[in-house]
Amino acid sequence: VLIAGCGTGHQIIGASQYKDADITAIDICDLSVAYAKQKADEYGMNVRFIVMDLLDVELLKQQFDIIECGGVLHHMADPERGLSALCKVLAPDGQMKLGLYSKEARTAVTEVRNSIKNVDIRDFRTKVFHGCYPELQELTQMLDFYGLSTCRDYCFHECEHQFTLPQIHSMLNNNNLELCEFLD
Protein backbone atom coordinates (compact mmCIF):
# COMPACT_ATOMS: atom_id res chain seq x y z
CA VAL A 1 0.00 0.00 0.00
CA LEU A 2 1.25 3.47 -0.86
CA ILE A 3 -0.11 6.52 0.94
CA ALA A 4 0.95 9.31 -1.42
CA GLY A 5 0.91 12.59 0.46
CA CYS A 6 0.50 11.17 3.96
CA GLY A 7 0.51 14.57 5.66
CA THR A 8 0.32 14.19 9.42
CA GLY A 9 -0.92 10.62 9.24
CA HIS A 10 -4.71 10.66 9.18
CA GLN A 11 -4.83 8.40 6.10
CA ILE A 12 -2.24 6.07 7.57
CA ILE A 13 -4.42 5.30 10.57
CA GLY A 14 -7.26 4.56 8.14
CA ALA A 15 -4.96 2.26 6.19
CA SER A 16 -4.85 -0.07 9.18
CA GLN A 17 -7.88 -1.68 7.50
CA TYR A 18 -5.45 -3.40 5.13
CA LYS A 19 -4.49 -6.33 7.33
CA ASP A 20 -0.92 -7.60 7.04
CA ALA A 21 -0.11 -4.99 4.40
CA ASP A 22 3.28 -3.40 3.84
CA ILE A 23 2.51 0.31 3.99
CA THR A 24 4.75 2.99 2.52
CA ALA A 25 3.89 6.62 3.21
CA ILE A 26 5.42 9.55 1.38
CA ASP A 27 5.09 13.30 1.76
CA ILE A 28 7.12 16.27 0.60
CA CYS A 29 7.10 17.87 4.07
CA ASP A 30 9.59 16.43 6.55
CA LEU A 31 7.70 17.89 9.54
CA SER A 32 4.47 16.21 8.48
CA VAL A 33 6.27 12.90 7.98
CA ALA A 34 7.85 13.17 11.45
CA TYR A 35 4.44 13.77 13.03
CA ALA A 36 2.82 10.97 11.01
CA LYS A 37 5.58 8.60 12.10
CA GLN A 38 4.97 9.53 15.73
CA LYS A 39 1.24 8.82 15.34
CA ALA A 40 1.83 5.52 13.56
CA ASP A 41 4.17 4.49 16.38
CA GLU A 42 1.49 5.39 18.94
CA TYR A 43 -0.94 3.11 17.11
CA GLY A 44 1.66 0.35 16.84
CA MET A 45 1.66 0.47 13.05
CA ASN A 46 4.65 -0.61 11.01
CA VAL A 47 4.93 1.95 8.21
CA ARG A 48 7.88 2.88 6.01
CA PHE A 49 8.03 6.69 5.85
CA ILE A 50 9.87 8.56 3.12
CA VAL A 51 10.19 12.30 2.55
CA MET A 52 9.83 12.73 -1.19
CA ASP A 53 7.92 14.53 -3.89
CA LEU A 54 5.06 12.51 -5.33
CA LEU A 55 6.46 13.21 -8.80
CA ASP A 56 9.55 11.18 -7.86
CA VAL A 57 7.63 8.12 -6.67
CA GLU A 58 9.24 5.92 -9.36
CA LEU A 59 12.50 6.20 -7.41
CA LEU A 60 10.97 3.75 -4.93
CA LYS A 61 11.36 1.07 -7.62
CA GLN A 62 8.27 -0.68 -6.33
CA GLN A 63 4.78 -1.48 -7.57
CA PHE A 64 1.80 -1.00 -5.25
CA ASP A 65 -1.46 -2.94 -5.21
CA ILE A 66 -3.26 -0.06 -3.51
CA ILE A 67 -2.46 3.63 -3.75
CA GLU A 68 -4.29 6.20 -1.65
CA CYS A 69 -3.82 9.83 -2.55
CA GLY A 70 -6.25 12.20 -0.89
CA GLY A 71 -5.84 15.93 -0.62
CA VAL A 72 -2.74 16.15 -2.79
CA LEU A 73 -3.41 16.13 -6.53
CA HIS A 74 -5.77 19.11 -6.42
CA HIS A 75 -2.98 21.20 -4.83
CA MET A 76 -0.34 20.32 -7.41
CA ALA A 77 0.56 22.68 -10.24
CA ASP A 78 -0.27 19.86 -12.68
CA PRO A 79 -2.61 17.29 -11.07
CA GLU A 80 -2.59 15.05 -14.13
CA ARG A 81 1.20 14.84 -14.02
CA GLY A 82 0.91 13.71 -10.39
CA LEU A 83 -1.67 11.10 -11.31
CA SER A 84 0.53 9.88 -14.16
CA ALA A 85 3.45 9.46 -11.73
CA LEU A 86 1.25 7.36 -9.44
CA CYS A 87 0.04 5.23 -12.36
CA LYS A 88 3.65 4.27 -13.11
CA VAL A 89 3.90 2.53 -9.72
CA LEU A 90 0.41 1.03 -9.67
CA ALA A 91 0.55 -2.75 -10.03
CA PRO A 92 -1.47 -4.35 -12.82
CA ASP A 93 -5.03 -4.78 -11.52
CA GLY A 94 -4.14 -2.43 -8.65
CA GLN A 95 -6.58 0.06 -7.20
CA MET A 96 -6.18 3.75 -6.57
CA LYS A 97 -8.23 5.77 -4.11
CA LEU A 98 -8.11 9.46 -5.00
CA GLY A 99 -9.43 12.48 -3.16
CA LEU A 100 -10.11 15.48 -5.39
CA TYR A 101 -11.87 18.77 -4.76
CA SER A 102 -15.23 18.98 -6.49
CA LYS A 103 -15.97 22.27 -8.24
CA GLU A 104 -19.58 22.08 -7.12
CA ALA A 105 -18.80 21.15 -3.52
CA ARG A 106 -16.23 23.95 -3.20
CA THR A 107 -18.53 26.73 -4.46
CA ALA A 108 -18.98 28.37 -1.03
CA VAL A 109 -15.24 28.32 -0.29
CA THR A 110 -14.48 29.76 -3.72
CA GLU A 111 -16.96 32.60 -3.19
CA VAL A 112 -15.50 33.46 0.23
CA ARG A 113 -11.85 33.02 -0.73
CA ASN A 114 -11.40 36.45 -2.35
CA SER A 115 -12.70 38.26 0.71
CA ILE A 116 -10.38 36.41 3.12
CA LYS A 117 -7.05 36.69 1.31
CA ASN A 118 -5.56 39.07 3.87
CA VAL A 119 -7.41 37.71 6.92
CA ASP A 120 -5.60 36.01 9.79
CA ILE A 121 -6.31 32.27 9.57
CA ARG A 122 -7.01 31.91 13.31
CA ASP A 123 -9.48 34.82 13.22
CA PHE A 124 -11.13 33.39 10.13
CA ARG A 125 -11.53 29.95 11.69
CA THR A 126 -13.01 31.48 14.86
CA LYS A 127 -15.49 33.46 12.75
CA VAL A 128 -16.50 30.29 10.88
CA PHE A 129 -17.18 28.55 14.21
CA HIS A 130 -19.22 31.55 15.39
CA GLY A 131 -21.40 31.53 12.28
CA CYS A 132 -19.99 34.61 10.55
CA TYR A 133 -19.72 32.58 7.34
CA PRO A 134 -22.96 30.56 7.29
CA GLU A 135 -22.12 29.22 3.84
CA LEU A 136 -19.08 27.48 5.37
CA GLN A 137 -20.75 25.90 8.41
CA GLU A 138 -20.29 22.43 6.92
CA LEU A 139 -16.55 22.86 7.50
CA THR A 140 -17.13 22.86 11.25
CA GLN A 141 -18.37 19.27 10.98
CA MET A 142 -15.02 18.12 9.64
CA LEU A 143 -12.80 17.02 12.52
CA ASP A 144 -9.62 18.02 10.74
CA PHE A 145 -10.84 21.61 10.19
CA TYR A 146 -10.00 22.22 13.84
CA GLY A 147 -6.29 22.18 13.03
CA LEU A 148 -4.72 25.36 11.73
CA SER A 149 -2.86 23.65 8.89
CA THR A 150 -6.03 21.98 7.64
CA CYS A 151 -7.96 25.26 7.76
CA ARG A 152 -5.15 26.80 5.73
CA ASP A 153 -5.31 23.88 3.30
CA TYR A 154 -9.11 24.07 2.87
CA CYS A 155 -9.48 27.82 2.52
CA PHE A 156 -6.16 29.58 1.98
CA HIS A 157 -4.06 27.25 -0.19
CA GLU A 158 -2.33 29.16 -2.98
CA CYS A 159 -2.81 26.39 -5.55
CA GLU A 160 -6.15 24.67 -5.84
CA HIS A 161 -7.76 22.83 -8.72
CA GLN A 162 -11.42 21.91 -8.61
CA PHE A 163 -12.83 19.19 -10.78
CA THR A 164 -16.07 18.49 -12.59
CA LEU A 165 -17.17 14.97 -13.46
CA PRO A 166 -16.19 15.38 -17.14
CA GLN A 167 -12.72 16.58 -16.07
CA ILE A 168 -12.30 13.57 -13.77
CA HIS A 169 -13.48 11.27 -16.55
CA SER A 170 -10.96 12.79 -18.95
CA MET A 171 -8.10 12.59 -16.45
CA LEU A 172 -8.86 8.94 -15.71
CA ASN A 173 -9.13 8.12 -19.43
CA ASN A 174 -5.82 9.85 -20.16
CA ASN A 175 -4.17 7.58 -17.60
CA ASN A 176 -5.96 4.36 -18.60
CA LEU A 177 -7.85 4.23 -15.32
CA GLU A 178 -11.41 3.10 -14.77
CA LEU A 179 -13.73 4.69 -12.22
CA CYS A 180 -15.02 2.03 -9.85
CA GLU A 181 -17.02 4.10 -7.39
CA PHE A 182 -17.40 7.41 -5.59
CA LEU A 183 -16.92 7.49 -1.85
CA ASP A 184 -18.14 10.24 0.43
Coordinates of N, CA and C in Angstrom, one line a residue:
V1 N 0.9 -1.2 0.0 CA 0.0 0.0 0.0 C 0.9 1.2 0.0
L2 N 0.6 2.2 -0.8 CA 1.2 3.5 -0.9 C 0.3 4.6 -0.4
I3 N 0.6 5.3 0.6 CA -0.1 6.5 0.9 C 0.7 7.7 0.4
A4 N 0.2 8.2 -0.7 CA 1.0 9.3 -1.4 C 0.5 10.7 -0.9
G5 N 1.3 11.3 -0.2 CA 0.9 12.6 0.5 C 0.3 12.3 1.8
C6 N 1.1 11.7 2.7 CA 0.5 11.2 4.0 C 0.2 12.3 4.9
G7 N 0.8 13.5 4.7 CA 0.5 14.6 5.7 C 0.9 14.2 7.1
T8 N 0.0 14.5 8.0 CA 0.3 14.2 9.4 C -0.2 12.8 9.9
G9 N -0.7 12.0 8.9 CA -0.9 10.6 9.2 C -2.4 10.2 9.3
H10 N -3.3 11.0 9.1 CA -4.7 10.7 9.2 C -5.0 9.5 8.3
Q11 N -4.6 9.5 7.0 CA -4.8 8.4 6.1 C -4.1 7.1 6.5
I12 N -3.0 7.3 7.2 CA -2.2 6.1 7.6 C -3.0 5.3 8.6
I13 N -3.6 6.0 9.5 CA -4.4 5.3 10.6 C -5.6 4.6 9.9
G14 N -6.2 5.2 8.9 CA -7.3 4.6 8.1 C -6.8 3.4 7.4
A15 N -5.5 3.4 7.0 CA -5.0 2.3 6.2 C -4.7 1.0 7.0
S16 N -5.0 1.1 8.3 CA -4.8 -0.1 9.2 C -5.9 -1.1 8.8
Q17 N -6.9 -0.7 8.0 CA -7.9 -1.7 7.5 C -7.3 -2.7 6.6
Y18 N -6.1 -2.4 6.0 CA -5.5 -3.4 5.1 C -4.6 -4.3 6.0
K19 N -5.2 -5.4 6.4 CA -4.5 -6.3 7.3 C -3.2 -6.9 6.7
D20 N -2.2 -7.0 7.5 CA -0.9 -7.6 7.0 C -0.3 -7.0 5.8
A21 N -0.6 -5.7 5.6 CA -0.1 -5.0 4.4 C 1.2 -4.3 4.7
D22 N 2.1 -4.2 3.7 CA 3.3 -3.4 3.8 C 2.9 -2.0 3.4
I23 N 3.0 -1.0 4.3 CA 2.5 0.3 4.0 C 3.7 1.2 3.9
T24 N 3.8 2.0 2.7 CA 4.8 3.0 2.5 C 4.0 4.3 2.5
A25 N 4.5 5.3 3.2 CA 3.9 6.6 3.2 C 4.9 7.7 2.8
I26 N 4.5 8.5 1.8 CA 5.4 9.6 1.4 C 4.7 10.9 1.5
D27 N 5.6 11.9 1.7 CA 5.1 13.3 1.8 C 6.3 14.2 1.5
I28 N 6.0 15.3 0.9 CA 7.1 16.3 0.6 C 7.6 17.0 1.8
C29 N 6.8 17.1 2.9 CA 7.1 17.9 4.1 C 7.7 17.0 5.2
D30 N 8.9 17.2 5.5 CA 9.6 16.4 6.5 C 8.9 16.6 7.9
L31 N 8.4 17.7 8.3 CA 7.7 17.9 9.5 C 6.4 17.1 9.6
S32 N 5.7 17.0 8.5 CA 4.5 16.2 8.5 C 4.8 14.7 8.6
V33 N 5.9 14.3 7.9 CA 6.3 12.9 8.0 C 6.7 12.5 9.4
A34 N 7.4 13.4 10.1 CA 7.8 13.2 11.4 C 6.6 13.0 12.4
Y35 N 5.6 13.9 12.2 CA 4.4 13.8 13.0 C 3.7 12.5 12.7
A36 N 3.5 12.2 11.4 CA 2.8 11.0 11.0 C 3.5 9.7 11.6
K37 N 4.8 9.7 11.5 CA 5.6 8.6 12.1 C 5.3 8.4 13.6
Q38 N 5.3 9.5 14.3 CA 5.0 9.5 15.7 C 3.6 8.9 16.0
K39 N 2.6 9.3 15.2 CA 1.2 8.8 15.3 C 1.2 7.3 15.0
A40 N 1.8 6.9 13.9 CA 1.8 5.5 13.6 C 2.5 4.7 14.7
D41 N 3.5 5.2 15.3 CA 4.2 4.5 16.4 C 3.2 4.4 17.6
E42 N 2.5 5.4 17.8 CA 1.5 5.4 18.9 C 0.4 4.3 18.7
Y43 N 0.1 4.1 17.5 CA -0.9 3.1 17.1 C -0.3 1.7 16.9
G44 N 1.0 1.6 17.0 CA 1.7 0.4 16.8 C 1.7 -0.1 15.4
M45 N 1.7 0.8 14.5 CA 1.7 0.5 13.0 C 3.1 0.5 12.5
N46 N 3.4 -0.5 11.7 CA 4.7 -0.6 11.0 C 4.5 0.0 9.6
V47 N 5.0 1.2 9.5 CA 4.9 1.9 8.2 C 6.3 2.4 7.8
R48 N 6.6 2.3 6.5 CA 7.9 2.9 6.0 C 7.6 4.3 5.6
F49 N 8.2 5.3 6.2 CA 8.0 6.7 5.8 C 9.2 7.2 5.0
I50 N 8.8 8.0 4.0 CA 9.9 8.6 3.1 C 9.5 10.0 2.8
V51 N 10.4 10.9 3.0 CA 10.2 12.3 2.6 C 10.6 12.4 1.1
M52 N 9.6 12.6 0.3 CA 9.8 12.7 -1.2 C 8.6 13.4 -1.9
D53 N 8.9 13.9 -3.0 CA 7.9 14.5 -3.9 C 7.2 13.4 -4.6
L54 N 5.9 13.5 -4.7 CA 5.1 12.5 -5.3 C 5.5 12.3 -6.8
L55 N 6.0 13.3 -7.4 CA 6.5 13.2 -8.8 C 7.7 12.3 -8.9
D56 N 8.4 12.0 -7.8 CA 9.6 11.2 -7.9 C 9.3 9.8 -7.4
V57 N 8.0 9.4 -7.3 CA 7.6 8.1 -6.7 C 8.3 6.9 -7.4
E58 N 8.6 7.0 -8.6 CA 9.2 5.9 -9.4 C 10.6 5.5 -8.8
L59 N 11.2 6.5 -8.0 CA 12.5 6.2 -7.4 C 12.4 5.1 -6.3
L60 N 11.2 4.8 -5.9 CA 11.0 3.7 -4.9 C 11.2 2.4 -5.6
K61 N 11.1 2.3 -6.9 CA 11.4 1.1 -7.6 C 10.5 -0.1 -7.1
Q62 N 9.2 0.3 -6.9 CA 8.3 -0.7 -6.3 C 6.9 -0.5 -7.0
Q63 N 6.2 -1.5 -7.1 CA 4.8 -1.5 -7.6 C 3.9 -1.6 -6.3
F64 N 2.7 -1.0 -6.4 CA 1.8 -1.0 -5.2 C 0.4 -1.5 -5.7
D65 N -0.1 -2.4 -4.9 CA -1.5 -2.9 -5.2 C -2.6 -1.9 -4.9
I66 N -2.3 -1.1 -3.9 CA -3.3 -0.1 -3.5 C -2.5 1.2 -3.3
I67 N -3.0 2.3 -3.9 CA -2.5 3.6 -3.8 C -3.6 4.5 -3.3
E68 N -3.3 5.2 -2.2 CA -4.3 6.2 -1.7 C -3.6 7.6 -1.8
C69 N -4.3 8.5 -2.4 CA -3.8 9.8 -2.6 C -5.0 10.8 -2.4
G70 N -5.2 11.3 -1.2 CA -6.3 12.2 -0.9 C -5.7 13.5 -0.5
G71 N -6.2 14.6 -1.0 CA -5.8 15.9 -0.6 C -4.5 16.4 -1.2
V72 N -4.0 15.8 -2.3 CA -2.7 16.1 -2.8 C -2.8 16.6 -4.2
L73 N -3.4 15.8 -5.1 CA -3.4 16.1 -6.5 C -4.0 17.5 -6.8
H74 N -5.1 17.8 -6.1 CA -5.8 19.1 -6.4 C -5.0 20.3 -6.0
H75 N -3.9 20.1 -5.2 CA -3.0 21.2 -4.8 C -1.7 21.2 -5.6
M76 N -1.5 20.3 -6.6 CA -0.3 20.3 -7.4 C -0.5 21.3 -8.6
A77 N 0.6 21.8 -9.1 CA 0.6 22.7 -10.2 C -0.1 21.9 -11.4
D78 N 0.3 20.7 -11.6 CA -0.3 19.9 -12.7 C -0.8 18.5 -12.1
P79 N -2.1 18.5 -11.7 CA -2.6 17.3 -11.1 C -2.5 16.1 -12.0
E80 N -2.7 16.2 -13.3 CA -2.6 15.1 -14.1 C -1.2 14.5 -14.2
R81 N -0.2 15.3 -14.1 CA 1.2 14.8 -14.0 C 1.4 14.0 -12.7
G82 N 0.8 14.5 -11.6 CA 0.9 13.7 -10.4 C 0.2 12.4 -10.5
L83 N -0.9 12.4 -11.1 CA -1.7 11.1 -11.3 C -0.9 10.2 -12.2
S84 N -0.3 10.7 -13.2 CA 0.5 9.9 -14.2 C 1.7 9.2 -13.4
A85 N 2.3 10.0 -12.5 CA 3.5 9.5 -11.7 C 3.0 8.3 -10.9
L86 N 1.8 8.4 -10.3 CA 1.2 7.4 -9.4 C 0.9 6.1 -10.3
C87 N 0.4 6.4 -11.5 CA 0.0 5.2 -12.4 C 1.3 4.4 -12.7
K88 N 2.4 5.0 -12.8 CA 3.6 4.3 -13.1 C 4.1 3.3 -12.0
V89 N 3.5 3.5 -10.8 CA 3.9 2.5 -9.7 C 2.7 1.7 -9.3
L90 N 1.6 1.8 -10.0 CA 0.4 1.0 -9.7 C 0.6 -0.3 -10.3
A91 N 0.4 -1.4 -9.5 CA 0.6 -2.7 -10.0 C -0.6 -3.0 -11.0
P92 N -0.4 -3.9 -12.0 CA -1.5 -4.4 -12.8 C -2.6 -4.8 -11.9
D93 N -3.8 -4.5 -12.3 CA -5.0 -4.8 -11.5 C -5.0 -4.1 -10.1
G94 N -4.1 -3.2 -9.9 CA -4.1 -2.4 -8.6 C -5.3 -1.4 -8.6
Q95 N -5.5 -0.9 -7.4 CA -6.6 0.1 -7.2 C -6.0 1.3 -6.6
M96 N -6.6 2.4 -7.0 CA -6.2 3.7 -6.6 C -7.4 4.4 -6.0
K97 N -7.2 5.0 -4.8 CA -8.2 5.8 -4.1 C -7.8 7.2 -4.1
L98 N -8.5 8.1 -4.8 CA -8.1 9.5 -5.0 C -9.1 10.4 -4.3
G99 N -8.6 11.4 -3.7 CA -9.4 12.5 -3.2 C -9.2 13.8 -3.9
L100 N -10.2 14.3 -4.6 CA -10.1 15.5 -5.4 C -11.2 16.5 -5.0
Y101 N -10.9 17.8 -5.1 CA -11.9 18.8 -4.8 C -12.9 18.8 -5.9
S102 N -14.1 18.8 -5.5 CA -15.2 19.0 -6.5 C -15.5 20.5 -6.7
K103 N -15.6 20.9 -7.9 CA -16.0 22.3 -8.2 C -17.3 22.7 -7.6
E104 N -18.3 21.8 -7.7 CA -19.6 22.1 -7.1 C -19.5 22.1 -5.6
A105 N -18.8 21.2 -5.0 CA -18.8 21.1 -3.5 C -18.0 22.3 -2.9
R106 N -17.1 22.9 -3.7 CA -16.2 23.9 -3.2 C -16.8 25.3 -3.5
T107 N -18.0 25.4 -4.0 CA -18.5 26.7 -4.5 C -18.5 27.8 -3.3
A108 N -18.9 27.4 -2.1 CA -19.0 28.4 -1.0 C -17.6 28.8 -0.7
V109 N -16.6 27.9 -0.6 CA -15.2 28.3 -0.3 C -14.7 29.2 -1.4
T110 N -15.0 28.9 -2.6 CA -14.5 29.8 -3.7 C -15.0 31.2 -3.6
E111 N -16.3 31.3 -3.3 CA -17.0 32.6 -3.2 C -16.4 33.4 -2.0
V112 N -16.0 32.8 -0.9 CA -15.5 33.5 0.2 C -14.0 33.8 0.1
R113 N -13.3 32.9 -0.7 CA -11.8 33.0 -0.7 C -11.3 34.4 -1.0
N114 N -11.9 35.1 -2.0 CA -11.4 36.4 -2.4 C -11.5 37.4 -1.2
S115 N -12.5 37.3 -0.4 CA -12.7 38.3 0.7 C -11.8 37.9 1.9
I116 N -11.2 36.8 1.9 CA -10.4 36.4 3.1 C -8.9 36.3 2.8
K117 N -8.5 36.8 1.7 CA -7.0 36.7 1.3 C -6.1 37.3 2.3
N118 N -6.5 38.4 2.9 CA -5.6 39.1 3.9 C -6.0 38.9 5.3
V119 N -6.9 37.9 5.6 CA -7.4 37.7 6.9 C -6.5 36.7 7.7
D120 N -6.3 36.9 9.0 CA -5.6 36.0 9.8 C -6.4 34.7 9.8
I121 N -5.7 33.6 9.6 CA -6.3 32.3 9.6 C -7.0 31.9 10.9
R122 N -6.4 32.2 12.0 CA -7.0 31.9 13.3 C -8.3 32.7 13.5
D123 N -8.3 34.0 13.1 CA -9.5 34.8 13.2 C -10.6 34.3 12.3
F124 N -10.2 33.9 11.1 CA -11.1 33.4 10.1 C -11.8 32.1 10.7
R125 N -11.0 31.2 11.2 CA -11.5 29.9 11.7 C -12.5 30.2 12.8
T126 N -12.1 31.1 13.7 CA -13.0 31.5 14.9 C -14.3 32.0 14.3
K127 N -14.3 32.9 13.3 CA -15.5 33.5 12.7 C -16.4 32.4 12.1
V128 N -15.7 31.4 11.5 CA -16.5 30.3 10.9 C -17.2 29.6 12.0
F129 N -16.5 29.3 13.1 CA -17.2 28.5 14.2 C -18.3 29.4 14.9
H130 N -18.2 30.7 14.8 CA -19.2 31.6 15.4 C -20.3 31.9 14.4
G131 N -20.3 31.3 13.2 CA -21.4 31.5 12.3 C -21.3 32.8 11.4
C132 N -20.2 33.4 11.4 CA -20.0 34.6 10.5 C -20.0 34.3 9.1
Y133 N -19.7 33.0 8.7 CA -19.7 32.6 7.3 C -20.7 31.4 7.3
P134 N -22.0 31.7 7.3 CA -23.0 30.6 7.3 C -22.8 29.6 6.1
E135 N -22.3 30.1 5.0 CA -22.1 29.2 3.8 C -21.0 28.2 4.1
L136 N -20.2 28.4 5.1 CA -19.1 27.5 5.4 C -19.3 26.6 6.6
Q137 N -20.5 26.6 7.2 CA -20.8 25.9 8.4 C -20.5 24.4 8.3
E138 N -20.6 23.9 7.1 CA -20.3 22.4 6.9 C -18.8 22.1 7.3
L139 N -18.0 23.1 7.1 CA -16.6 22.9 7.5 C -16.4 22.5 9.0
T140 N -17.2 23.1 9.8 CA -17.1 22.9 11.3 C -17.5 21.4 11.6
Q141 N -18.1 20.7 10.7 CA -18.4 19.3 11.0 C -17.2 18.3 10.7
M142 N -16.2 18.9 10.0 CA -15.0 18.1 9.6 C -14.0 18.2 10.8
L143 N -13.7 17.1 11.4 CA -12.8 17.0 12.5 C -11.5 17.7 12.2
D144 N -10.9 17.5 11.0 CA -9.6 18.0 10.7 C -9.6 19.5 10.5
F145 N -10.8 20.2 10.4 CA -10.8 21.6 10.2 C -10.4 22.3 11.5
Y146 N -10.4 21.6 12.6 CA -10.0 22.2 13.8 C -8.5 22.5 13.9
G147 N -7.7 21.9 13.1 CA -6.3 22.2 13.0 C -6.0 23.4 12.1
L148 N -5.1 24.2 12.5 CA -4.7 25.4 11.7 C -4.2 25.0 10.3
S149 N -3.4 24.0 10.2 CA -2.9 23.7 8.9 C -4.0 23.2 7.9
T150 N -5.0 22.5 8.5 CA -6.0 22.0 7.6 C -6.9 23.1 7.2
C151 N -7.2 24.1 8.1 CA -8.0 25.3 7.8 C -7.3 26.0 6.6
R152 N -5.9 26.1 6.8 CA -5.1 26.8 5.7 C -5.3 26.0 4.4
D153 N -5.2 24.7 4.5 CA -5.3 23.9 3.3 C -6.7 24.0 2.6
Y154 N -7.7 24.0 3.4 CA -9.1 24.1 2.9 C -9.5 25.4 2.3
C155 N -9.0 26.5 2.9 CA -9.5 27.8 2.5 C -8.4 28.8 2.0
F156 N -7.2 28.6 2.3 CA -6.2 29.6 2.0 C -5.0 29.1 1.1
H157 N -5.1 27.8 0.6 CA -4.1 27.3 -0.2 C -3.9 28.0 -1.5
E158 N -2.6 28.3 -1.8 CA -2.3 29.2 -3.0 C -2.6 28.5 -4.3
C159 N -2.6 27.1 -4.3 CA -2.8 26.4 -5.5 C -3.9 25.4 -5.3
E160 N -5.0 25.6 -6.0 CA -6.2 24.7 -5.8 C -6.8 24.5 -7.2
H161 N -7.0 23.2 -7.5 CA -7.8 22.8 -8.7 C -9.0 22.2 -8.2
Q162 N -10.1 22.5 -8.9 CA -11.4 21.9 -8.6 C -11.9 21.2 -9.9
F163 N -12.5 20.0 -9.6 CA -12.8 19.2 -10.8 C -14.3 19.0 -11.0
T164 N -14.7 18.9 -12.2 CA -16.1 18.5 -12.6 C -16.0 17.0 -13.0
L165 N -17.2 16.4 -13.1 CA -17.2 15.0 -13.5 C -16.5 14.8 -14.8
P166 N -16.9 15.6 -15.8 CA -16.2 15.4 -17.1 C -14.7 15.5 -17.1
Q167 N -14.2 16.4 -16.2 CA -12.7 16.6 -16.1 C -12.1 15.3 -15.4
I168 N -12.8 14.8 -14.4 CA -12.3 13.6 -13.8 C -12.3 12.4 -14.8
H169 N -13.4 12.3 -15.5 CA -13.5 11.3 -16.5 C -12.3 11.4 -17.5
S170 N -12.0 12.6 -18.0 CA -11.0 12.8 -18.9 C -9.6 12.4 -18.3
M171 N -9.4 12.9 -17.1 CA -8.1 12.6 -16.5 C -7.9 11.1 -16.3
L172 N -9.0 10.4 -15.9 CA -8.9 8.9 -15.7 C -8.6 8.3 -17.1
N173 N -9.3 8.7 -18.1 CA -9.1 8.1 -19.4 C -7.7 8.3 -19.9
N174 N -7.2 9.5 -19.7 CA -5.8 9.9 -20.2 C -4.8 9.0 -19.5
N175 N -5.1 8.4 -18.3 CA -4.2 7.6 -17.6 C -4.6 6.1 -17.6
N176 N -5.5 5.8 -18.5 CA -6.0 4.4 -18.6 C -6.5 3.8 -17.3
L177 N -7.2 4.6 -16.6 CA -7.9 4.2 -15.3 C -9.3 4.1 -15.5
E178 N -10.0 3.3 -14.7 CA -11.4 3.1 -14.8 C -12.0 3.5 -13.4
L179 N -13.0 4.3 -13.4 CA -13.7 4.7 -12.2 C -14.5 3.5 -11.7
C180 N -14.3 3.1 -10.5 CA -15.0 2.0 -9.9 C -16.2 2.5 -9.0
E181 N -16.0 3.6 -8.2 CA -17.0 4.1 -7.4 C -16.6 5.4 -6.8
F182 N -17.6 6.2 -6.4 CA -17.4 7.4 -5.6 C -17.6 7.1 -4.1
L183 N -16.8 7.6 -3.3 CA -16.9 7.5 -1.8 C -17.1 8.9 -1.3
D184 N -17.9 8.9 -0.2 CA -18.1 10.2 0.4 C -17.1 10.5 1.5

